[in-house]
């Protein structure tokens, strides 16, 4: 693989990785989600894309956030790592997040948020196999290889979330300062990334044979992503009967034609989830329906969320004013006071 091809394919048209379970990676989707629960929250996400290829794409994310009732603010931290291709290209970032909760009425809450990040892009020189044949003792001595170096940069993004007990809508923007993440002396700035997302939670449960059955919901939602020349639209619905959730989603932009003049479509996504005692586990599989076909192996993704109450004194819950985490398949009735 030539050096120019490496830089052109992986850097000049770079785009951020995405999660199919986007509401199970809330801080990655929108900083307005920071501190949206009355509890402390820890989230872990892992995605393996196209495992049948010689080198699968692997993405990891972990975050922690907490809500301060006195400050009406959410504080969080998030770390992500994305590994791409046989050349060992790795992008890592750590970000600090903040949001402020504004109660517009008894039902509506407005949550603007910010994220400040520090990122690094690097490549494993020992895994590069250049096509020029200039080697010594099995390693390339191409002088152009010496021009590659890790790139470090600062990043900035913002967003907002508007929600009530059953409906939510949000917009977020990342890489607003368009940092340079080039590995060479050339300038390669990250394209700004935009998210528009929303959804609702529709109760469908009720009394059954004189007894109240388990709460059940339908939760349709969507997310539209845009970054440079890349755009993606996900929409679908989850069916929730505590503690189980199942969902099906479509990913694509069918009204846009791709480079070979076919409708731009990517995958069908199937999701299963389980929540018990503060733990929420999700698994999803992306069934490829694009020209790549099923030979790629689709994509596998898991998420793990744990929430626990912050207590200032034994037996006393500090956070009295609670803000419902709408984009969740948790159906507990005590999220809204």
CSV table of C-alpha atoms in Angstrom, one decimal, residues 2-336:
chain,number,residue,atom,x,y,z
A,2,UNK,CA,1.5,3.3,-1.0
A,3,UNK,CA,1.9,6.2,1.5
A,4,UNK,CA,-0.2,8.5,-0.6
A,5,UNK,CA,-3.1,5.9,-0.7
A,6,UNK,CA,-2.9,5.5,3.1
A,7,UNK,CA,-3.1,9.2,3.7
A,8,UNK,CA,-5.8,9.8,1.1
A,9,UNK,CA,-8.1,7.0,2.1
A,10,UNK,CA,-7.9,7.2,5.8
A,11,UNK,CA,-7.2,10.9,6.5
A,12,UNK,CA,-8.3,13.2,3.8
A,13,UNK,CA,-11.8,11.8,3.8
A,14,UNK,CA,-11.9,10.8,7.5
A,15,UNK,CA,-15.2,10.6,9.3
A,16,UNK,CA,-16.0,9.9,12.9
A,17,UNK,CA,-17.2,6.4,13.9
A,18,UNK,CA,-20.9,6.0,14.7
A,19,UNK,CA,-22.8,3.8,17.1
A,20,UNK,CA,-26.0,2.0,16.0
A,21,UNK,CA,-27.2,2.2,19.7
A,22,UNK,CA,-26.8,5.9,19.6
A,23,UNK,CA,-29.0,6.5,22.7
A,24,UNK,CA,-26.8,4.1,24.6
A,25,UNK,CA,-23.9,6.4,23.9
A,26,UNK,CA,-25.6,9.6,24.9
A,27,UNK,CA,-22.6,11.8,25.5
A,28,UNK,CA,-21.2,10.8,22.2
A,29,UNK,CA,-24.4,11.9,20.5
A,30,UNK,CA,-25.1,15.2,22.2
A,31,UNK,CA,-23.4,17.0,25.2
A,32,UNK,CA,-26.9,18.1,26.2
A,33,UNK,CA,-27.4,14.6,27.6
A,34,UNK,CA,-24.8,15.2,30.3
A,35,UNK,CA,-26.3,14.8,33.7
A,36,UNK,CA,-29.8,14.1,32.3
A,37,UNK,CA,-30.5,11.5,35.0
A,38,UNK,CA,-30.7,12.2,38.8
A,39,UNK,CA,-28.1,9.5,39.3
A,40,UNK,CA,-24.5,9.0,38.6
A,41,UNK,CA,-24.1,7.1,35.3
A,42,UNK,CA,-21.3,5.1,33.7
A,43,UNK,CA,-21.4,3.9,30.1
A,44,UNK,CA,-19.3,1.6,28.1
A,45,UNK,CA,-19.7,1.0,24.3
A,46,UNK,CA,-17.9,-1.3,21.9
A,47,UNK,CA,-18.4,-1.7,18.2
A,48,UNK,CA,-16.7,-4.1,15.7
A,49,UNK,CA,-17.5,-3.2,12.1
A,50,UNK,CA,-17.0,-5.6,9.1
A,51,UNK,CA,-15.3,-8.4,11.1
A,52,UNK,CA,-14.9,-10.5,7.9
A,53,UNK,CA,-12.4,-8.0,6.4
A,54,UNK,CA,-8.7,-8.6,7.0
A,55,UNK,CA,-8.6,-5.8,9.6
A,56,UNK,CA,-12.0,-5.0,11.2
A,57,UNK,CA,-12.8,-1.4,12.4
A,58,UNK,CA,-13.1,-1.4,16.2
A,59,UNK,CA,-14.4,1.5,18.3
A,60,UNK,CA,-14.5,1.9,22.1
A,61,UNK,CA,-16.1,4.6,24.2
A,62,UNK,CA,-16.5,5.1,27.9
A,63,UNK,CA,-18.2,7.9,29.8
A,64,UNK,CA,-19.2,9.1,33.3
A,65,UNK,CA,-21.6,11.9,34.2
A,66,UNK,CA,-23.4,13.2,37.2
A,67,UNK,CA,-26.2,15.8,37.8
A,68,UNK,CA,-25.8,18.5,40.5
A,69,UNK,CA,-29.2,19.6,41.7
A,70,UNK,CA,-27.7,22.7,43.5
A,71,UNK,CA,-26.0,23.9,40.3
A,72,UNK,CA,-28.8,22.6,38.0
A,73,UNK,CA,-25.9,21.3,35.9
A,74,UNK,CA,-24.5,18.1,34.5
A,75,UNK,CA,-20.8,17.3,34.5
A,76,UNK,CA,-19.1,14.4,32.6
A,77,UNK,CA,-16.0,12.9,31.0
A,78,UNK,CA,-15.8,10.8,27.9
A,79,UNK,CA,-12.9,8.8,26.3
A,80,UNK,CA,-13.1,7.2,22.8
A,81,UNK,CA,-10.7,5.1,20.7
A,82,UNK,CA,-11.1,4.1,17.1
A,83,UNK,CA,-8.8,1.7,15.3
A,84,UNK,CA,-8.9,1.4,11.6
A,85,UNK,CA,-7.2,-0.6,8.9
A,86,UNK,CA,-4.1,-2.8,8.6
A,87,UNK,CA,-1.8,0.2,9.2
A,88,UNK,CA,-2.8,0.4,12.8
A,89,UNK,CA,-4.3,3.9,12.4
A,90,UNK,CA,-5.7,4.9,15.8
A,91,UNK,CA,-7.7,8.0,16.9
A,92,UNK,CA,-8.2,8.7,20.6
A,93,UNK,CA,-9.9,11.5,22.4
A,94,UNK,CA,-10.7,12.6,25.9
A,95,UNK,CA,-13.4,15.2,26.5
A,96,UNK,CA,-14.9,17.1,29.4
A,97,UNK,CA,-18.6,17.9,29.1
A,98,UNK,CA,-21.0,20.3,30.8
A,99,UNK,CA,-24.7,21.0,30.5
A,100,UNK,CA,-27.2,23.3,32.2
A,101,UNK,CA,-30.8,22.4,32.9
A,102,UNK,CA,-33.5,25.1,32.3
A,103,UNK,CA,-37.0,24.2,33.3
A,104,UNK,CA,-39.2,26.0,30.7
A,105,UNK,CA,-42.4,24.9,32.3
A,106,UNK,CA,-43.8,22.1,34.5
A,107,UNK,CA,-43.3,19.7,31.6
A,108,UNK,CA,-40.5,21.0,29.4
A,109,UNK,CA,-36.7,21.1,30.1
A,110,UNK,CA,-34.1,22.7,27.9
A,111,UNK,CA,-30.5,21.3,28.3
A,112,UNK,CA,-27.7,23.1,26.4
A,113,UNK,CA,-24.3,21.5,26.6
A,114,UNK,CA,-20.6,21.9,25.7
A,115,UNK,CA,-17.7,19.5,25.2
A,116,UNK,CA,-14.0,20.4,25.2
A,117,UNK,CA,-11.7,17.6,24.0
A,118,UNK,CA,-8.1,16.7,23.4
A,119,UNK,CA,-7.4,14.2,20.6
A,120,UNK,CA,-4.5,12.2,19.2
A,121,UNK,CA,-4.0,10.4,15.9
A,122,UNK,CA,-1.2,7.9,15.4
A,123,UNK,CA,-0.1,5.0,13.1
A,124,UNK,CA,2.0,1.9,13.7
A,125,UNK,CA,5.0,2.3,11.4
A,126,UNK,CA,5.9,-1.4,11.8
A,127,UNK,CA,2.6,-2.5,10.3
A,128,UNK,CA,3.0,-0.5,7.1
A,129,UNK,CA,3.7,-2.4,4.0
A,130,UNK,CA,4.7,0.0,1.3
A,131,UNK,CA,4.8,-0.9,-2.4
A,132,UNK,CA,8.1,0.7,-3.3
A,133,UNK,CA,10.3,-2.2,-2.2
A,134,UNK,CA,12.7,0.0,-0.3
A,135,UNK,CA,13.4,-2.3,2.7
A,136,UNK,CA,16.2,-3.3,5.0
A,137,UNK,CA,15.9,-6.3,7.3
A,138,UNK,CA,12.2,-6.6,6.5
A,139,UNK,CA,11.4,-3.0,7.3
A,140,UNK,CA,10.7,-0.1,5.0
A,141,UNK,CA,13.3,2.6,4.7
A,142,UNK,CA,11.3,4.9,2.5
A,143,UNK,CA,12.3,8.4,3.6
A,144,UNK,CA,8.6,9.5,3.3
A,145,UNK,CA,7.8,7.2,6.1
A,146,UNK,CA,9.9,9.3,8.5
A,147,UNK,CA,7.6,12.3,7.8
A,148,UNK,CA,4.7,10.6,9.5
A,149,UNK,CA,4.2,11.6,13.1
A,150,UNK,CA,1.4,11.5,15.7
A,151,UNK,CA,-0.9,14.5,15.6
A,152,UNK,CA,-2.4,16.0,18.7
A,153,UNK,CA,-5.2,18.6,18.7
A,154,UNK,CA,-7.8,20.4,20.8
A,155,UNK,CA,-11.4,20.0,19.9
A,156,UNK,CA,-14.7,21.8,20.8
A,157,UNK,CA,-18.4,21.0,20.3
A,158,UNK,CA,-21.8,22.0,21.6
A,159,UNK,CA,-25.5,20.9,21.5
A,160,UNK,CA,-28.9,21.2,23.1
A,161,UNK,CA,-31.7,18.9,24.1
A,162,UNK,CA,-35.4,19.8,24.5
A,163,UNK,CA,-37.6,17.3,26.2
A,164,UNK,CA,-40.5,16.5,28.3
A,165,UNK,CA,-41.9,13.3,29.8
A,166,UNK,CA,-42.6,11.6,26.4
A,167,UNK,CA,-40.9,13.6,23.6
A,168,UNK,CA,-37.3,14.7,23.0
A,169,UNK,CA,-35.5,16.6,20.3
A,170,UNK,CA,-31.8,17.6,20.0
A,171,UNK,CA,-29.1,19.1,17.8
A,172,UNK,CA,-25.4,18.8,18.3
A,173,UNK,CA,-22.2,19.9,16.5
A,174,UNK,CA,-18.7,18.6,16.9
A,175,UNK,CA,-15.3,19.7,15.7
A,176,UNK,CA,-16.5,23.3,15.5
A,177,UNK,CA,-12.9,24.6,15.5
A,178,UNK,CA,-12.0,22.1,12.7
A,179,UNK,CA,-8.7,20.9,14.2
A,180,UNK,CA,-5.8,19.7,12.1
A,181,UNK,CA,-5.3,16.0,12.6
A,182,UNK,CA,-2.8,15.3,9.7
A,183,UNK,CA,0.0,12.8,10.2
A,184,UNK,CA,2.2,14.6,7.7
A,185,UNK,CA,3.3,18.1,6.9
A,186,UNK,CA,0.1,18.6,5.0
A,187,UNK,CA,-2.9,20.2,6.6
A,188,UNK,CA,-5.9,18.0,7.1
A,189,UNK,CA,-8.7,19.5,9.1
A,190,UNK,CA,-11.6,17.5,10.6
A,191,UNK,CA,-14.9,18.2,9.0
A,192,UNK,CA,-17.6,19.5,11.3
A,193,UNK,CA,-20.1,16.8,12.4
A,194,UNK,CA,-23.8,17.5,13.0
A,195,UNK,CA,-26.5,15.4,14.6
A,196,UNK,CA,-30.2,16.1,14.5
A,197,UNK,CA,-32.2,13.5,16.6
A,198,UNK,CA,-35.5,13.1,18.3
A,199,UNK,CA,-38.2,10.6,19.3
A,200,UNK,CA,-41.0,9.8,21.7
A,201,UNK,CA,-42.2,7.2,24.2
A,202,UNK,CA,-45.7,5.9,23.6
A,203,UNK,CA,-47.3,3.8,26.4
A,204,UNK,CA,-49.3,0.9,25.2
A,205,UNK,CA,-49.7,-1.1,28.5
A,206,UNK,CA,-52.7,-1.1,30.7
A,207,UNK,CA,-54.9,-3.1,33.1
A,208,UNK,CA,-55.1,-6.8,32.3
A,209,UNK,CA,-57.8,-9.0,33.8
A,210,UNK,CA,-58.2,-6.7,36.7
A,211,UNK,CA,-54.5,-6.5,37.3
A,212,UNK,CA,-52.0,-3.9,36.2
A,213,UNK,CA,-49.6,-5.5,33.8
A,214,UNK,CA,-46.0,-4.7,33.3
A,215,UNK,CA,-45.5,-1.2,31.6
A,216,UNK,CA,-45.0,-1.5,27.9
A,217,UNK,CA,-44.0,1.2,25.4
A,218,UNK,CA,-43.3,1.8,21.7
A,219,UNK,CA,-40.4,4.2,21.3
A,220,UNK,CA,-39.9,5.5,17.7
A,221,UNK,CA,-36.9,7.8,17.1
A,222,UNK,CA,-34.4,9.0,14.5
A,223,UNK,CA,-31.0,10.5,14.1
A,224,UNK,CA,-29.6,12.3,11.1
A,225,UNK,CA,-25.8,12.7,10.8
A,226,UNK,CA,-23.8,14.9,8.5
A,227,UNK,CA,-20.0,15.3,8.2
A,228,UNK,CA,-18.4,16.7,5.1
A,229,UNK,CA,-19.7,14.7,2.1
A,230,UNK,CA,-21.0,12.0,4.4
A,231,UNK,CA,-24.6,11.8,5.5
A,232,UNK,CA,-26.6,9.1,7.3
A,233,UNK,CA,-30.1,8.7,8.5
A,234,UNK,CA,-31.3,6.1,11.0
A,235,UNK,CA,-34.9,5.6,12.0
A,236,UNK,CA,-36.8,2.8,13.7
A,237,UNK,CA,-38.7,1.7,16.8
A,238,UNK,CA,-38.1,-0.1,20.0
A,239,UNK,CA,-40.7,-2.2,21.8
A,240,UNK,CA,-40.2,-2.2,25.6
A,241,UNK,CA,-41.8,-4.5,28.2
A,242,UNK,CA,-39.7,-4.1,31.3
A,243,UNK,CA,-37.1,-5.4,31.7
A,244,UNK,CA,-36.8,-6.4,28.0
A,245,UNK,CA,-36.4,-4.3,24.9
A,246,UNK,CA,-36.3,-5.3,21.2
A,247,UNK,CA,-35.9,-3.0,18.2
A,248,UNK,CA,-35.5,-2.8,14.5
A,249,UNK,CA,-33.9,0.1,12.5
A,250,UNK,CA,-33.1,1.1,9.0
A,251,UNK,CA,-30.0,3.0,8.1
A,252,UNK,CA,-29.6,4.8,4.8
A,253,UNK,CA,-30.5,7.9,2.8
A,254,UNK,CA,-32.7,6.3,0.0
A,255,UNK,CA,-33.5,9.6,-1.6
A,256,UNK,CA,-29.8,10.2,-2.3
A,257,UNK,CA,-27.9,8.3,-5.0
A,258,UNK,CA,-24.4,6.9,-4.3
A,259,UNK,CA,-21.4,6.9,-6.6
A,260,UNK,CA,-22.7,4.0,-8.7
A,261,UNK,CA,-26.1,5.6,-9.0
A,262,UNK,CA,-27.9,3.3,-6.6
A,263,UNK,CA,-30.0,4.4,-3.6
A,264,UNK,CA,-27.7,5.1,-0.6
A,265,UNK,CA,-28.6,2.5,1.9
A,266,UNK,CA,-26.4,0.8,4.6
A,267,UNK,CA,-28.0,-1.7,7.0
A,268,UNK,CA,-30.9,-3.1,8.9
A,269,UNK,CA,-30.1,-3.0,12.6
A,270,UNK,CA,-31.6,-5.4,15.1
A,271,UNK,CA,-31.3,-4.5,18.8
A,272,UNK,CA,-32.0,-6.4,22.0
A,273,UNK,CA,-31.7,-5.0,25.5
A,274,UNK,CA,-32.2,-5.9,29.2
A,275,UNK,CA,-32.3,-3.7,32.3
A,276,UNK,CA,-32.2,-4.8,35.9
A,277,UNK,CA,-31.2,-3.1,39.1
A,278,UNK,CA,-29.6,-0.1,37.6
A,279,UNK,CA,-27.8,-2.1,34.8
A,280,UNK,CA,-28.8,-1.7,31.2
A,281,UNK,CA,-27.3,-4.1,28.6
A,282,UNK,CA,-27.8,-3.8,24.9
A,283,UNK,CA,-26.6,-5.8,21.9
A,284,UNK,CA,-27.2,-4.9,18.2
A,285,UNK,CA,-26.3,-6.5,14.9
A,286,UNK,CA,-26.1,-4.5,11.6
A,287,UNK,CA,-27.2,-6.6,8.6
A,288,UNK,CA,-25.5,-5.0,5.6
A,289,UNK,CA,-27.8,-4.2,2.7
A,290,UNK,CA,-25.5,-2.0,0.7
A,291,UNK,CA,-23.3,-3.1,-2.2
A,292,UNK,CA,-20.8,-4.4,0.3
A,293,UNK,CA,-23.2,-7.3,0.8
A,294,UNK,CA,-23.1,-9.7,3.8
A,295,UNK,CA,-19.5,-10.7,3.0
A,296,UNK,CA,-18.3,-8.0,5.4
A,297,UNK,CA,-19.9,-9.8,8.3
A,298,UNK,CA,-22.1,-6.8,9.3
A,299,UNK,CA,-21.3,-5.1,12.6
A,300,UNK,CA,-21.6,-6.1,16.2
A,301,UNK,CA,-22.1,-3.7,19.0
A,302,UNK,CA,-22.6,-3.9,22.8
A,303,UNK,CA,-23.4,-1.3,25.4
A,304,UNK,CA,-23.4,-1.4,29.2
A,305,UNK,CA,-25.0,1.4,31.3
A,306,UNK,CA,-24.9,1.5,35.1
A,307,UNK,CA,-26.7,4.1,37.1
A,308,UNK,CA,-26.5,4.6,40.9
A,309,UNK,CA,-27.9,7.1,43.3
A,310,UNK,CA,-25.6,9.7,44.7
A,311,UNK,CA,-26.2,9.9,48.5
A,312,UNK,CA,-24.8,12.7,50.7
A,313,UNK,CA,-25.8,10.9,53.8
A,314,UNK,CA,-26.9,7.3,54.4
A,315,UNK,CA,-30.5,6.9,53.6
A,316,UNK,CA,-30.8,10.4,52.1
A,317,UNK,CA,-31.0,11.0,48.4
A,318,UNK,CA,-29.3,14.3,47.6
A,319,UNK,CA,-30.9,14.9,44.2
A,320,UNK,CA,-34.5,15.7,44.8
A,321,UNK,CA,-35.4,17.3,41.5
A,322,UNK,CA,-35.3,14.7,38.8
A,323,UNK,CA,-35.2,15.1,35.0
A,324,UNK,CA,-36.6,12.2,33.0
A,325,UNK,CA,-34.0,10.5,30.8
A,326,UNK,CA,-36.5,10.2,27.9
A,327,UNK,CA,-34.3,8.4,25.3
A,328,UNK,CA,-34.1,5.3,27.5
A,329,UNK,CA,-36.1,2.1,27.6
A,330,UNK,CA,-36.3,2.4,31.3
A,331,UNK,CA,-40.0,2.6,32.2
A,332,UNK,CA,-39.8,3.3,35.9
A,333,UNK,CA,-42.4,5.8,37.0
A,334,UNK,CA,-40.2,7.9,39.4
A,335,UNK,CA,-38.1,9.9,36.9
A,336,UNK,CA,-40.4,12.9,37.0
